[in-house]
Amino acid sequence: MSKTLVEKIWDAHVVKSEEGFPDILYIDTHLIHEVTSPQAFDGLRKRGLPVFRPKQTVATADHNVPTLNQLLPIKEELSRYQVDMLTKNCAEFGVELYGLGHPFQGIVHVIGPELGITLPGKTMVCGDSHTSTHGAFGAIAFGIGTSQVEQVFATQCLLQSKPKTMKIEVNGELGKGVGAKDIILYIIAKISAAGGTGYFIEYAGSAIEALSMEARMTICNMSIEMGARGGLIAPDQTTFDYIKGREFAPAGEEWDKALAYWKTLYSDADAKFDSVLTFDAADIAPMITYGTNPGMGMGIQEHIPATGAQPEKEKLSYQKALDYMGFDDDSSLIGKPVDYVFIGSCTNSRIEDLREVADFVKDKRKADNVTVWIVPGSKQVEQQAKNEGLDKIFEAAGFQLREPGCSACLGMNEDKIPAGKYCVSTSNRNFEGRQGQNARTLLASPLTAAAAAVTGKITDVRDLLEKA
Amino acid sequence: MKKFTKLTSAVVPLNIENIDTDQIIPARFLKATTREGFGENLFRDWRYENDNQPKADFVMNNPTYSGQVLVAGKNFGCGSSREHAAWAIQDAGFDAVISSFFADIFKGNALNNGLLPIQVSDEFLAQIFNAVDNNPKSALEVDLENQTVTIVETGAQESFEINPYKKSCLINGYDDIDFILAQKELIAEFEEAK
């Protein structure tokens, strides 16, 4: 019987399937961090259970860590306690921890791929909704709650109903100044912040196949922003080339064996998806969000849709969002002054993102009215950026290169955007208060963020690229 | 896990769509390492000013409204997977949440804690909001065994879906770990064969 890629991987991991019950799904790799694990470790203690497969569990500290002076004790007491708790729990339960000071530390969804932990055909979970990032390798990867973290600790399995499948094809060539972030913001704007709920999405088509692994991660990362459990892309030569030689990637005979299996990981030609959507890459412009959910996005030259044009029962929520942002409906964002630019998060903090920004800002300088933070996704990304001299370019441009962590994406540490201020952010969520109480977030690509940093206002990056 | 069978209660109406888990419990309150106490910061930035004064226009600060059932617009619980959102709602005294659409992860988290997410049609949701508009003390009856929700005043009723396994977990107070642990031998066999 022909199967979709999701079905192939899912079926290979079902321990038990029984009518009327969710499947018992085996989890190959469990990633954990300091915020969603302590209550799960506590649960194990209460039940008197060990971590069942500690060697399939990897921990890092990312959500709640400072991005300056990481080697000094964390100043904020609750944050320090939470990070210390992770260290203690990992030691007690025998889990490998890449904590602060470790050369592998970083955002959990950045380090998994760069260490060769994320591999095609795997099932992977983490108590974080952006776990969908790892789907870029052709893995089933999804975010879970803390009760489920405890389940995986205790059994290396999860009770899960098989998801519906959706295929999203993007064909054709992207225009100048348009990248992976624009593709995914475009798709979310088209199908809404709830349009993927209940589905696992497979991204396909020539525009997706042409993307690098890091760009594919940006796409899969934001699957959750349309409600999908996860998103994935069939592995190909780009995937294999990226993985080969990484720290924990299979090597030698193991590599050959793995590769042979990975090459079977694609949706069969006549496999049935529950839903199929097709988009043309040429229709996609640099995107920007204007509201308070990631579905409220538009091409940067467009006008904010009119409140009057919204469905009747959505008008109130829609206007509330515009009021929060301080924007008028039916207006353009071009030329609006911005206060902060944040380049980071599990969506866009990898070396290619930093290279793209550095390449753009070389010999330019940030506008005086803007504070620019660049937060690399991991210690390895930070080191690589320095090896390539990107730090010098950022410094000359007045951009601050900080240390790795989730940072201003969720404002859990001290990296918060002040109330009322506008931040063009390469992160994934523009919810009210996400980057700090009453902060106003505009999601965009690294290039569009860099353009705002240089001009101090919302700018169509294509105008600057043409001048170059 | 907390058991759920039946309840009759007035409701707290929150007629806003796409309520994300950052609104339910902002990230700065996720530093706690236990499950308790999140209720006081439920909807923190909608509920309180920066100086901690209650915002008079927020429904939870209006003594007219109370009850164990939270009723909200569609796509409730989207965004971050933080289970703290379900804990906060439960800790604030709610036993059920009604919406016309739930985000997947929130729904799973709620079920895993004995907080019942009830998905109703857009029309029925509008009827509930109308009933509460007309009479803030208007009560709902939620019957998990029969999978029905009823507006007591009007008798309007709708049935809701729930996975039969999760339903029995809620009624009996079991959780998934109890269920999977009973299958440990199968898991070992699966690992062997892999």
XYZ file of C-alpha atoms in Angstrom:
662
model
C 0.000 0.000 0.000
C 1.336 3.417 -0.814
C 2.099 5.674 2.126
C 2.945 9.262 2.861
C 6.294 9.985 4.498
C 4.561 10.671 7.812
C 2.788 7.318 7.638
C 6.038 5.483 6.843
C 7.836 6.924 9.865
C 4.794 6.681 12.131
C 4.087 3.047 11.295
C 7.727 2.127 11.904
C 7.400 3.455 15.468
C 4.068 2.039 16.586
C 4.572 -0.248 19.574
C 0.876 -1.013 19.836
C -2.185 0.080 17.944
C -5.595 -0.785 19.316
C -9.061 0.265 18.200
C -10.457 3.009 20.421
C -7.072 3.920 21.878
C -4.343 6.261 20.721
C -1.268 4.470 19.331
C 1.673 3.824 21.597
C 4.388 5.584 19.638
C 8.068 4.895 20.305
C 10.208 8.023 20.644
C 13.805 7.810 19.405
C 15.061 11.081 20.840
C 13.794 13.240 23.671
C 15.167 16.772 23.930
C 14.634 18.649 27.166
C 15.260 22.119 28.593
C 14.974 23.859 31.949
C 11.438 25.288 31.691
C 9.185 22.340 30.861
C 11.107 19.512 32.552
C 11.273 20.131 36.342
C 7.677 19.088 37.060
C 8.199 15.969 34.922
C 11.326 14.968 36.871
C 9.321 15.559 40.047
C 6.614 13.262 38.719
C 9.197 10.492 38.220
C 10.394 10.930 41.791
C 6.838 10.687 43.098
C 6.305 7.469 41.140
C 9.722 6.099 42.077
C 10.696 5.684 38.416
C 14.025 6.230 36.611
C 14.403 7.860 33.180
C 13.785 4.716 31.114
C 16.265 5.509 28.300
C 18.590 8.276 29.488
C 20.918 7.785 26.506
C 18.090 8.827 24.179
C 17.552 12.005 26.159
C 19.541 15.215 25.617
C 19.299 18.380 27.701
C 20.326 21.982 27.285
C 19.586 25.287 29.025
C 18.190 27.865 26.623
C 14.838 29.491 27.468
C 15.793 31.215 30.643
C 19.517 31.930 30.298
C 21.150 35.354 30.080
C 22.740 36.264 26.749
C 25.486 38.364 28.287
C 28.168 37.134 30.707
C 26.891 33.574 30.632
C 29.748 32.275 32.695
C 28.845 34.453 35.668
C 26.177 33.204 38.079
C 22.671 34.051 36.818
C 21.550 37.188 38.632
C 17.835 36.581 38.698
C 17.096 34.155 41.519
C 14.193 32.197 40.022
C 16.009 31.759 36.716
C 19.158 30.605 38.455
C 17.142 28.142 40.513
C 15.445 26.734 37.434
C 18.715 26.303 35.518
C 20.390 24.751 38.591
C 17.439 22.415 38.934
C 18.038 21.141 35.395
C 21.674 20.452 36.238
C 20.693 18.551 39.389
C 17.932 16.590 37.671
C 20.182 15.579 34.779
C 22.891 14.412 37.182
C 20.396 12.456 39.289
C 18.707 10.756 36.332
C 21.806 10.234 34.155
C 20.869 12.590 31.312
C 23.559 14.284 29.187
C 23.392 18.066 29.667
C 24.877 20.699 27.399
C 24.484 23.471 29.925
C 25.905 26.963 30.176
C 29.618 26.943 29.501
C 29.484 23.759 27.409
C 30.672 24.197 23.803
C 27.486 22.451 22.576
C 25.047 24.658 24.541
C 22.390 26.480 22.582
C 18.748 26.621 21.608
C 17.494 23.049 21.714
C 16.254 23.188 18.097
C 19.553 24.551 16.871
C 21.850 22.105 18.637
C 19.940 18.919 17.722
C 20.568 19.373 13.998
C 24.079 20.796 14.276
C 25.258 17.909 16.459
C 23.880 15.256 14.119
C 21.333 14.158 16.751
C 18.458 15.045 14.430
C 18.268 12.416 11.672
C 15.834 11.327 8.969
C 13.217 8.789 9.971
C 13.457 9.491 13.678
C 10.647 10.283 16.081
C 11.653 13.234 18.243
C 9.825 15.190 20.921
C 10.542 18.080 23.254
C 8.483 20.111 25.692
C 8.499 22.979 23.239
C 6.141 23.628 20.356
C 8.930 24.501 17.908
C 10.183 20.926 17.962
C 8.649 20.788 14.495
C 11.971 22.344 13.355
C 13.598 18.899 13.239
C 11.090 17.793 10.614
C 13.351 19.505 8.074
C 15.392 16.279 8.091
C 12.429 14.027 7.351
C 11.767 13.221 11.006
C 8.473 13.158 12.892
C 9.140 15.838 15.482
C 6.605 17.615 17.615
C 6.117 19.599 20.791
C 4.583 18.096 23.921
C 3.406 19.229 27.339
C 5.107 18.468 30.623
C 2.857 15.489 31.468
C 4.022 13.975 28.186
C 7.651 14.807 28.987
C 7.115 12.671 32.063
C 5.551 9.911 29.913
C 8.561 9.835 27.633
C 10.945 9.884 30.590
C 9.104 6.941 32.108
C 8.492 4.821 29.015
C 10.264 6.298 25.939
C 6.780 6.238 24.410
C 3.808 8.527 23.938
C 0.141 7.860 23.507
C -0.712 9.627 20.275
C -3.461 9.470 17.713
C -2.176 9.296 14.164
C -2.408 12.802 12.684
C -4.075 13.738 9.425
C -1.642 14.630 6.650
C -1.421 17.762 4.541
C 0.906 18.426 1.634
C 1.954 21.981 0.934
C 3.734 22.390 -2.367
C 5.663 25.521 -3.212
C 6.876 25.547 -6.797
C 8.934 27.931 -8.861
C 11.665 30.397 -8.026
C 11.801 32.905 -5.220
C 12.338 36.544 -6.097
C 15.283 38.639 -4.980
C 15.280 39.408 -1.262
C 12.732 36.657 -0.552
C 13.712 33.687 1.603
C 12.444 30.740 3.635
C 10.976 32.954 6.364
C 8.904 34.778 3.784
C 7.637 31.459 2.387
C 6.385 30.281 5.747
C 4.918 33.655 6.795
C 3.145 33.729 3.429
C 1.684 30.245 3.897
C 0.497 31.063 7.435
C -1.085 34.316 6.236
C -2.889 32.328 3.540
C -4.247 29.514 5.712
C -4.466 31.340 9.105
C -3.026 30.627 12.539
C -5.379 27.646 12.912
C -5.375 26.360 9.314
C -3.068 23.417 9.986
C -4.579 22.183 13.252
C -4.779 18.401 13.462
C -2.386 17.930 10.556
C 1.180 16.909 10.033
C 2.396 18.915 7.058
C 4.796 17.718 4.386
C 6.411 20.587 2.489
C 7.369 19.770 -1.068
C 7.828 21.311 -4.489
C 10.768 22.771 -6.355
C 11.058 25.910 -4.211
C 11.366 23.794 -1.060
C 13.818 21.328 -2.651
C 16.052 24.243 -3.633
C 16.401 25.370 0.006
C 19.410 24.693 2.239
C 18.901 22.626 5.397
C 18.895 25.715 7.587
C 16.247 27.365 5.409
C 14.180 24.164 5.568
C 14.416 24.304 9.360
C 12.968 27.834 9.285
C 9.984 26.522 7.309
C 9.317 23.470 9.484
C 9.897 25.498 12.650
C 6.816 27.629 12.101
C 4.436 24.749 11.262
C 3.021 25.114 14.758
C 2.109 28.740 13.996
C -0.691 27.452 11.787
C -1.667 24.951 14.441
C -0.036 21.902 12.822
C 1.496 19.276 15.091
C 4.551 19.211 12.909
C 5.980 19.722 9.476
C 8.546 17.754 7.563
C 10.456 17.596 4.314
C 11.599 14.404 2.594
C 15.359 13.951 3.002
C 17.514 14.305 -0.108
C 21.164 14.832 -1.027
C 21.095 18.285 0.642
C 20.031 16.555 3.878
C 22.644 13.799 3.653
C 25.442 16.259 2.881
C 24.471 18.385 5.883
C 24.453 15.443 8.301
C 27.653 13.706 7.201
C 30.538 14.188 9.602
C 28.566 15.829 12.401
C 29.427 14.975 16.013
C 26.820 12.271 16.646
C 25.918 11.371 13.054
C 26.393 7.741 12.049
C 29.798 7.010 10.482
C 31.465 4.203 8.517
C 29.284 1.145 8.048
C 26.586 2.700 10.194
C 26.451 5.618 7.769
C 25.971 3.344 4.763
C 23.214 1.452 6.527
C 21.497 4.635 7.646
C 21.772 6.211 4.212
C 20.168 3.203 2.547
C 17.208 3.534 4.908
C 16.966 7.324 4.574
C 16.678 6.950 0.823
C 13.381 5.100 1.316
C 11.910 8.059 3.165
C 9.585 9.833 0.760
C 5.868 9.915 0.128
C 4.929 7.322 -2.483
C 3.808 8.862 -5.750
C 0.196 7.804 -5.299
C 0.057 8.309 -1.532
C -3.106 10.051 -0.345
C -2.963 13.232 1.731
C -6.018 14.468 3.615
C -5.392 17.913 2.193
C -3.151 19.368 -0.523
C -2.298 23.037 -1.060
C -0.144 24.507 -3.788
C 1.578 27.883 -3.905
C 3.715 29.684 -6.451
C 7.044 30.972 -5.121
C 6.924 33.885 -7.566
C 3.848 35.274 -5.731
C 5.778 35.667 -2.487
C 7.165 39.068 -1.468
C 9.196 39.896 1.633
C 6.629 39.415 4.412
C 5.865 41.315 7.586
C 3.234 40.818 10.283
C 0.980 43.649 11.430
C -1.082 41.961 14.139
C -0.852 39.730 17.182
C -0.820 36.264 15.692
C 1.493 34.916 13.001
C -1.406 34.563 10.563
C -1.704 38.358 10.469
C 1.000 38.847 7.873
C 1.239 40.497 4.462
C 3.622 41.364 1.677
C 5.627 44.347 2.868
C 4.200 46.651 0.174
C 0.603 45.734 0.938
C -1.879 47.608 3.096
C -3.136 46.170 6.399
C -6.501 44.566 5.544
C -9.554 46.623 6.486
C -11.402 45.710 9.674
C -14.644 46.015 7.742
C -13.517 43.247 5.416
C -13.168 40.720 8.273
C -15.911 38.172 9.028
C -18.442 39.690 11.452
C -17.544 37.601 14.507
C -13.827 38.163 13.988
C -13.978 41.971 13.770
C -13.654 42.522 17.504
C -10.541 40.345 17.882
C -9.059 41.808 14.698
C -9.501 45.420 15.810
C -8.179 44.541 19.279
C -5.005 43.297 17.606
C -4.554 46.463 15.529
C -5.213 48.637 18.594
C -2.551 46.741 20.489
C -0.086 47.283 17.648
C -1.046 50.945 17.284
C -1.754 50.498 13.554
C -4.648 51.751 11.455
C -6.401 49.344 9.172
C -6.004 49.873 5.453
C -2.617 51.546 5.958
C 0.919 50.743 4.817
C 3.731 49.885 7.218
C 6.481 51.161 4.924
C 8.378 53.967 6.632
C 7.058 53.239 10.153
C 9.875 53.866 12.643
C 11.111 50.885 14.651
C 12.899 50.811 18.008
C 14.424 47.337 18.199
C 15.623 44.674 15.811
C 16.004 41.147 17.157
C 17.814 38.596 15.032
C 17.678 35.237 16.764
C 15.396 32.387 17.986
C 15.031 28.779 16.866
C 13.547 30.144 13.638
C 16.446 32.310 12.439
C 19.641 32.199 14.500
C 21.794 29.834 12.489
C 25.045 30.610 10.739
C 23.391 31.175 7.351
C 21.059 33.735 8.924
C 24.010 35.530 10.482
C 25.976 35.385 7.225
C 23.052 36.812 5.278
C 22.683 39.681 7.733
C 26.440 40.340 7.828
C 26.652 40.310 4.064
C 23.868 42.889 3.901
C 25.153 45.247 6.619
C 28.818 45.161 5.617
C 29.969 48.772 5.332
C 26.598 49.991 6.604
C 25.587 51.205 10.030
C 22.431 50.877 12.063
C 20.107 53.861 12.364
C 20.504 55.829 15.591
C 16.948 55.169 16.769
C 17.336 51.384 16.711
C 18.815 48.905 19.171
C 19.954 45.748 17.397
C 20.467 42.413 19.138
C 21.887 39.416 17.363
C 21.551 36.292 19.454
C 23.223 33.244 17.897
C 21.420 29.926 18.217
C 24.285 28.075 19.841
C 27.857 28.293 21.077
C 28.904 26.616 17.839
C 27.098 29.233 15.742
C 28.641 31.987 17.865
C 32.115 30.502 17.413
C 31.640 30.027 13.692
C 30.474 33.645 13.329
C 33.636 34.797 15.067
C 35.816 32.494 12.973
C 34.361 34.084 9.869
C 34.811 37.608 11.215
C 31.073 38.313 11.240
C 31.410 39.703 14.757
C 33.609 42.501 13.397
C 31.028 43.376 10.761
C 28.258 43.480 13.355
C 30.354 45.567 15.695
C 31.133 48.081 12.956
C 27.426 48.270 12.135
C 26.500 48.908 15.769
C 24.778 45.523 16.131
C 25.271 43.757 19.433
C 26.298 40.097 19.111
C 25.222 38.351 22.301
C 25.491 34.788 23.657
C 23.132 31.921 22.724
C 19.644 31.406 24.087
C 15.969 31.928 23.323
C 16.341 35.521 24.484
C 13.875 38.154 23.255
C 11.812 35.602 21.328
C 9.842 35.034 24.502
C 11.363 37.543 26.903
C 11.773 35.035 29.678
C 15.240 36.251 30.590
C 16.105 39.950 30.843
C 16.121 40.461 27.046
C 12.751 42.189 26.865
C 11.398 44.788 24.482
C 10.045 47.759 26.503
C 6.324 48.567 26.573
C 4.978 50.266 23.477
C 8.189 49.803 21.480
C 8.246 48.286 18.015
C 10.541 45.351 17.334
C 11.181 43.807 13.952
C 11.964 40.262 14.972
C 13.142 37.155 13.152
C 11.416 35.013 15.778
C 8.159 33.109 15.401
C 5.463 34.754 17.513
C 3.970 38.228 17.599
C 1.515 37.523 20.413
C 0.654 40.359 22.794
C 3.442 40.760 25.322
C 5.475 37.925 23.829
C 8.708 39.953 23.753
C 7.917 41.928 26.908
C 4.797 43.449 28.445
C 3.042 45.608 25.846
C 5.908 45.187 23.396
C 4.893 45.269 19.725
C 6.405 42.607 17.489
C 6.627 42.561 13.708
C 7.808 39.199 12.412
C 10.039 39.205 9.367
C 13.014 37.550 7.682
C 16.608 38.237 8.731
C 17.062 40.398 5.605
C 13.967 42.494 6.273
C 15.046 42.840 9.907
C 18.516 43.952 8.812
C 16.985 46.496 6.430
C 14.910 47.942 9.305
C 18.050 48.096 11.446
C 19.924 50.102 8.833
C 17.121 52.512 7.907
C 15.428 52.703 11.314
C 12.053 52.062 9.743
C 10.047 49.391 7.978
C 11.722 49.015 4.614
C 11.292 46.856 1.558
C 14.725 45.229 1.488
C 14.467 44.837 -2.291
C 14.834 48.611 -2.668
C 18.192 48.469 -0.902
C 19.348 45.370 -2.758
C 18.657 47.017 -6.093
C 20.732 50.037 -5.152
C 23.671 47.835 -4.241
C -5.162 12.985 38.019
C -8.331 14.878 38.886
C -11.555 13.058 38.000
C -14.289 14.658 35.923
C -17.844 13.419 35.573
C -20.540 16.090 35.602
C -20.861 19.713 36.575
C -23.416 22.499 36.537
C -21.987 25.967 36.781
C -22.230 29.579 35.691
C -19.507 30.559 33.234
C -16.798 33.141 32.704
C -17.166 34.406 29.116
C -14.088 35.533 27.195
C -15.281 36.271 23.686
C -11.874 36.655 22.030
C -10.453 34.474 19.272
C -6.963 32.989 18.992
C -6.187 33.253 22.693
C -2.601 32.009 22.847
C -0.876 30.419 25.811
C 1.343 33.504 26.226
C -1.854 35.388 27.194
C -3.021 32.562 29.429
C 0.279 32.545 31.316
C 3.074 34.900 30.192
C 6.576 33.415 29.905
C 7.959 35.426 32.793
C 5.840 33.309 35.143
C 7.208 29.998 33.870
C 10.168 30.011 36.228
C 8.387 28.002 38.898
C 9.435 24.365 39.182
C 6.211 22.996 40.661
C 2.707 22.744 39.179
C 0.936 24.844 41.788
C 0.187 28.545 42.076
C -0.064 29.544 38.401
C -3.714 30.551 38.823
C -2.910 33.936 40.313
C -1.155 34.889 37.091
C -3.783 33.476 34.736
C -4.349 36.072 31.960
C -1.939 38.267 33.904
C -1.532 41.119 31.423
C -5.218 41.274 30.546
C -6.211 41.039 34.185
C -3.789 43.435 35.899
C -2.101 46.762 35.221
C 1.672 46.933 35.492
C 1.259 48.167 39.079
C -0.784 45.013 39.845
C -4.094 46.911 40.043
C -6.917 44.802 38.584
C -8.193 46.055 35.206
C -11.876 46.758 35.805
C -12.932 45.862 32.267
C -11.506 42.330 32.336
C -14.133 39.678 32.874
C -12.319 37.880 35.685
C -12.325 41.122 37.673
C -16.055 41.555 37.261
C -17.841 39.970 40.253
C -20.919 39.462 38.081
C -19.164 36.536 36.434
C -17.959 33.415 38.170
C -18.014 29.685 37.701
C -15.980 26.607 36.886
C -16.398 26.896 33.123
C -14.359 29.229 30.944
C -15.944 29.999 27.563
C -13.680 31.464 24.852
C -13.528 32.232 21.136
C -12.111 29.862 18.523
C -8.547 28.548 18.360
C -8.133 28.671 22.118
C -4.687 27.750 23.489
C -2.652 28.275 20.340
C 1.081 28.928 20.448
C 3.537 27.677 23.018
C 3.186 24.102 24.317
C 3.523 25.244 27.944
C 1.366 22.962 30.099
C 1.501 25.790 32.630
C -1.473 27.216 30.689
C -3.670 24.258 31.614
C -2.320 24.312 35.179
C -3.076 28.042 35.504
C -6.669 27.660 34.296
C -7.240 24.751 36.634
C -5.496 26.460 39.533
C -7.819 29.447 39.071
C -10.782 27.149 39.721
C -11.912 26.110 36.256
C -12.780 22.483 35.478
C -13.800 22.875 31.845
C -13.049 25.173 28.904
C -15.500 25.609 26.047
C -14.521 26.924 22.623
C -15.463 26.312 19.013
C -11.866 25.221 18.278
C -8.853 24.236 20.356
C -5.184 24.142 19.482
C -3.923 20.536 19.591
C -1.225 20.758 22.215
C -3.356 22.737 24.648
C -6.181 20.253 24.256
C -3.847 17.342 25.021
C -2.341 19.136 28.002
C -5.792 19.935 29.403
C -6.936 16.326 29.058
C -3.767 15.117 30.757
C -4.664 17.202 33.799
C -8.366 16.501 34.108
C -9.345 19.891 32.686
C -12.070 19.135 30.137
C -11.796 20.931 26.779
C -15.219 20.967 25.121
C -15.400 21.806 21.447
C -18.823 23.077 20.363
C -20.101 24.469 17.058
C -19.729 28.179 16.258
C -23.517 28.460 16.545
C -23.713 26.836 19.965
C -20.809 28.964 21.191
C -22.739 32.067 20.073
C -25.794 30.777 21.943
C -23.752 30.435 25.121
C -22.368 33.963 24.790
C -25.912 35.252 24.151
C -27.316 33.453 27.165
C -24.590 34.933 29.377
C -25.138 38.384 27.865
C -28.804 38.169 28.816
C -28.200 36.657 32.208
C -24.664 36.555 33.624
C -25.691 33.804 36.042
C -26.863 31.600 33.200
C -25.574 28.111 33.922
C -24.264 25.276 31.776
C -24.542 21.608 32.518
C -21.628 19.504 31.352
C -22.142 15.741 31.303
C -19.013 13.845 30.317
C -20.582 10.392 30.447
C -23.196 11.389 27.862
C -20.876 13.902 26.152
C -23.396 16.727 26.265
C -23.352 20.378 27.205
C -26.661 22.099 27.977
C -27.618 25.737 28.504
C -29.793 25.201 31.558
C -32.041 28.228 30.993
C -32.988 27.468 27.411
C -32.521 23.731 27.392
C -30.412 24.054 24.248
C -28.056 21.106 24.102
C -25.143 19.975 21.984
C -23.064 16.838 22.149
C -19.291 16.952 21.975
C -16.584 14.563 20.834
C -13.899 13.092 23.040
C -11.530 10.208 22.458
C -13.101 7.225 24.298
C -9.798 6.395 25.958
C -9.288 9.953 27.242
C -12.885 9.961 28.406
C -12.342 6.908 30.546
C -9.110 8.446 31.899
C -11.026 11.541 33.000
C -13.911 9.647 34.527
C -11.567 7.334 36.440
C -8.726 9.754 37.152
C -6.146 7.582 35.303
C -3.253 9.011 33.369
C -1.324 7.897 30.303
C 1.719 6.791 32.258
C -0.319 4.192 34.138
C -1.536 2.930 30.765
C 1.838 2.796 29.010
C 3.693 1.336 31.984
C 1.377 -1.663 31.763
C 2.841 -2.265 28.268
C 6.521 -2.238 29.231
C 7.143 -5.710 27.850
C 5.849 -4.664 24.456
C 8.165 -1.660 24.499
C 11.160 -3.887 25.252
C 10.135 -6.229 22.413
C 9.837 -3.271 20.067
C 13.340 -2.098 20.982
C 14.717 -5.620 20.449
C 13.214 -5.834 16.977
C 14.341 -2.362 15.909
